[in-house]
Amino acid sequence: MNELLGMFHGLVNGFGIAFSLTNLTFALIGALLGTIVGILPGLGPAATISLLLPLSFKIGSPVTSIIMMAGIFYGAMYGGSTTSILVNIPGEAASVVTCIDGYQMALKGRAGPALGIAAIGSFIAGTIGVIGLTFVAPPLAEFALKFGPPEYFALTLLGLLMATLLGGSSIVKGLIMVVLGLLLGSVGLDPISGAIRFTWGFFMLQEGVDFVTLAMGMFGIGEILINLEKELSTELVTRKITHLWPTLKDWAESKWAILRGSFIGFFIGILPGGGAVISSLVSYAVEKKVSKHPEEFGKGAIQGVAGPESANNAAASTSFIPLLTLGIPGNAAIAMIFAALLIQGVQPGPFLITEHPDVFWGVVASMYIGNVMLLILNLPLVGMWVQLLRVPYAILAPIIVLFCCIGVYSIRNTVFDIWVMGIFGVIGYLFRKVDMEPGPLILAFVLGPILERSLRQALLISAGSPFIFFSRPISGAMMGFLTLFIFIQIVRAVRGKWIRAR
Amino acid sequence: MGRFKHPGPGFLPFGLAIVLVILSLILIFSKWKKRGASTPFWPHRTWLRPLLGVTILIFFALVVERVGFLITTFIFLMIWMGVIERVRWLTIISISIGTTAALYLIFALFLDVPLPLGFLKW
Amino acid sequence: MRKDKNFFLVWMLCLFLLIPVAVGGAEKFPTKPIEIVVPFAAGGSTDVLARLVAKYAPKYFDKPLVIINKPGGGGVTGTEGVVRSKADGYSLYLGYGSGHDLVTPHFQKLPYETFIDLIPVCRLSVHSIVMIIRADAPYKTLKEFVDWGKKREQVTASVSTKAGSVDITFQALGKATGLKIVTVPFRGGAEAVTAIVGGQTDSGGNHPSEIISHIKAKRLLPIAVALDQRDPAIPDVPTFKELGYNVVTVGSVKGVAAPKGTPPEVIGYLAERFKKVCEDPEFIKSMKDIGQPVMYLGPADFGKYMKEGFEQYGKLIKEFNIKLE
């Protein structure tokens, strides 16, 4: 009880700190910057934060700088879903799932509600995430530590399985895309053995294919190419924008999705590396399973946006937990924040809360505020975005292509990446012609390397014995669940065929 | 490739390739069974516009580093809107100029992204 | 007559105008910000060192230092970029002496010659290789670990990169102790630390800066360090040599290098200013807080040190017959 009071006290202090004019201003700057960065292709939150590091020294106070950086991180999460919904281009891996139903909604004239529910869902999820952060951070962090290679393997396998289910009509096609994605993911330097795979002598491919290049190509260029087939481009998007805001009906349908997504994202997001992607996948699969109209998924079901968006925002909040409580950064952007703190003399870790309570609580409090700010920022923007969609496709299309080109170029300042993107664009176009969804491919591309790495690490630890996946409690539970799940799917499929054959 | 207990770097790609072949065969087989009237891949020469799009993209990639971002973007927009779509002349010119300027402002100045300048040093 | 006088005046005027041009041409280095390339990801220990130096640099350098991260290829990509850049002192490589400089060339050929295409400027710090175990493990010293490990089929050690300095060191340790040590590579120091803290492996190899907060929190226990003498950042930790195993390395050295052909005056300027930063008491304190000892060496001494370190790794590899599988 005493501990709880202590936390409450700390939080109140934190709000006091967060409400200073300086800190509020920087939170706003961060949120604004993050949203812009999330929308623009190429530049990610990690790169932005590293660009702003020298600025953070000038600011002087570690609390203020981390408040700004957290704002950037969050804002990017919000912004990434905007492009997913509007033009079917995922801003980062966690937004891929949003593309599926979000874009369909936009095509039906419901971009406004889609964007709106994404913003609202993200707000609720972010708030739940921060509440969780406040009260259960330390034990959660301990739980996260127990996740070793076998657990990551099981988890990623689960995620990949969910990804195949996204494949729309045919499971076989979904599986093929997943396999292709896995193969693409293995291009480049293999960290476990040091061998270089599939680069065909292209030095530029040594680091593998970049996510942005693949996403811009397959999703962006591919989509535009297939749309070019229609002579009159204006028949493309339903010009009739039905509602600007989510209706009460939308809200009623989504509220549980948002809650479920928040909890899924909350727990999975703590795990360093890949937490946000997997949580968005799991949320989508869960929503599809519990929905009374699963056939709507893939055609513009609002739960398909509400759930995953909430999941990835909750995951964004909880990804701060390992940093603040254990001193372990979970992804590239958080690693930058970690470095910034170190340089300013603040050691993130178990002692952060006692040595620098102002930093800890100030950041937590500003996360609450940041969520509010982003909601206020994004809701009016929905109107603006929807207006953007009314621009004739003839003009919009080349501009989108240019955005992709520049975004891709800005990663490594080389035209090679534009070529790669172009090739993926053509491939993506051909895939769409044969009714194969690029979603599972890109998800497998992201998860694949983690899967393989974890498998080989786990086998090294277990001296080659595959038992390790089942003997450890957490991974054993997940593998068991997985096996059961696959079994049920097979039984269903066989039974379906049996019934139809009669 | 490594033994099963110690997978080497070639293990996964090889295994995946096998799975891919199997899956593709299943797919082909199931489509074969259902074959009816085949719909053309590209009715009414619909491949023309996508091909044009790809061509302009290739042009962009080839030229952008030598001639510079500003000019290439401008030409790109002009050709796309003029050839692929049929937009009014005035619109094409104004949008091309406006967009090129805006992109330059956003990426080069605001975000400090190095863009190829070609032989024009501005 | 007057015509000559005017002519003469015009001449004098031109000469006066030429003076600033002459002076401008011989402007002192630096005239613009200096780029420091860190060939590792942002947020890592080398990156933090670079940014800390950049933070205190404006006090001693006439122009600011700009940090650029160019990760990739285990450090080779970014380093190669500096090798191929203009040798005018505005493009420097920080991290000279890391695994890809001192260890990798023993196994494979790099696209440049580490000791010919790069000139040492100065050493800033040394990140030693420390062996750590969980504080609640059933063994508390190296000897206990070896005894415990002998009874098992294998022991595991989490390392940051395959065939990096840490990996090689642990393989040498395995041969020296007779244990079968299986090194499990992770993506960078941070992931490797997470693994050992979570108990996924029996032991771990890291640099002091990566684990200092965990040592303070009593989660991790350092049991030995692979240096010639004890590391000033963790003075209570014995060396492998003291404990009877001849596993000695220079660790991962963090120095500054410039491309071949950089003028000696420029090198001299840089070395002198970096030295001043290393003598700044606030800088020293900040470095100490994050577990990185400030160890400055000037260009000539650093060059010698690098050659010795390289040969030392070579000896280690030969003596313990370490191969890349």
Coordinates of C-alpha atoms in Angstrom, one line a residue, chain C residues 97-110 114-115 129 161-169 171 249-253 306 309-314 316-317 322 324:
Chain C
G97 CA 40.8 -0.2 -32.9
S98 CA 37.4 -2.0 -32.8
G99 CA 36.9 -5.6 -33.7
H100 CA 36.8 -5.1 -37.4
D101 CA 40.2 -3.3 -37.3
L102 CA 42.1 -5.6 -35.0
V103 CA 40.5 -9.0 -35.3
T104 CA 38.8 -9.4 -38.7
P105 CA 41.9 -8.8 -40.8
H106 CA 43.3 -12.0 -39.3
F107 CA 40.5 -13.9 -40.9
Q108 CA 39.6 -12.1 -44.1
K109 CA 40.7 -9.4 -46.4
L110 CA 39.0 -6.1 -46.0
T114 CA 43.7 -0.9 -41.9
F115 CA 47.2 0.2 -41.1
I129 CA 36.3 -7.4 -22.6
T161 CA 28.9 -10.2 -32.8
K162 CA 30.0 -13.3 -34.4
A163 CA 33.8 -13.4 -34.9
G164 CA 34.1 -10.1 -33.0
S165 CA 36.7 -9.3 -30.4
V166 CA 34.5 -10.8 -27.6
D167 CA 33.7 -13.9 -29.5
I168 CA 37.4 -14.6 -30.2
T169 CA 38.3 -14.0 -26.6
Q171 CA 36.9 -19.1 -27.8
T249 CA 43.9 -8.7 -25.5
V250 CA 43.7 -5.0 -25.9
G251 CA 39.9 -5.3 -25.9
S252 CA 38.1 -3.0 -28.2
V253 CA 40.1 0.2 -28.7
M306 CA 47.5 -0.4 -32.5
G309 CA 47.3 -4.9 -30.2
F310 CA 46.8 -6.3 -33.7
E311 CA 49.8 -8.7 -33.2
Q312 CA 48.5 -9.7 -29.8
Y313 CA 45.2 -10.8 -31.3
G314 CA 47.2 -12.6 -33.9
L316 CA 46.0 -15.3 -29.4
I317 CA 44.4 -16.7 -32.5
I322 CA 40.9 -20.3 -33.2
L324 CA 36.0 -19.2 -38.0

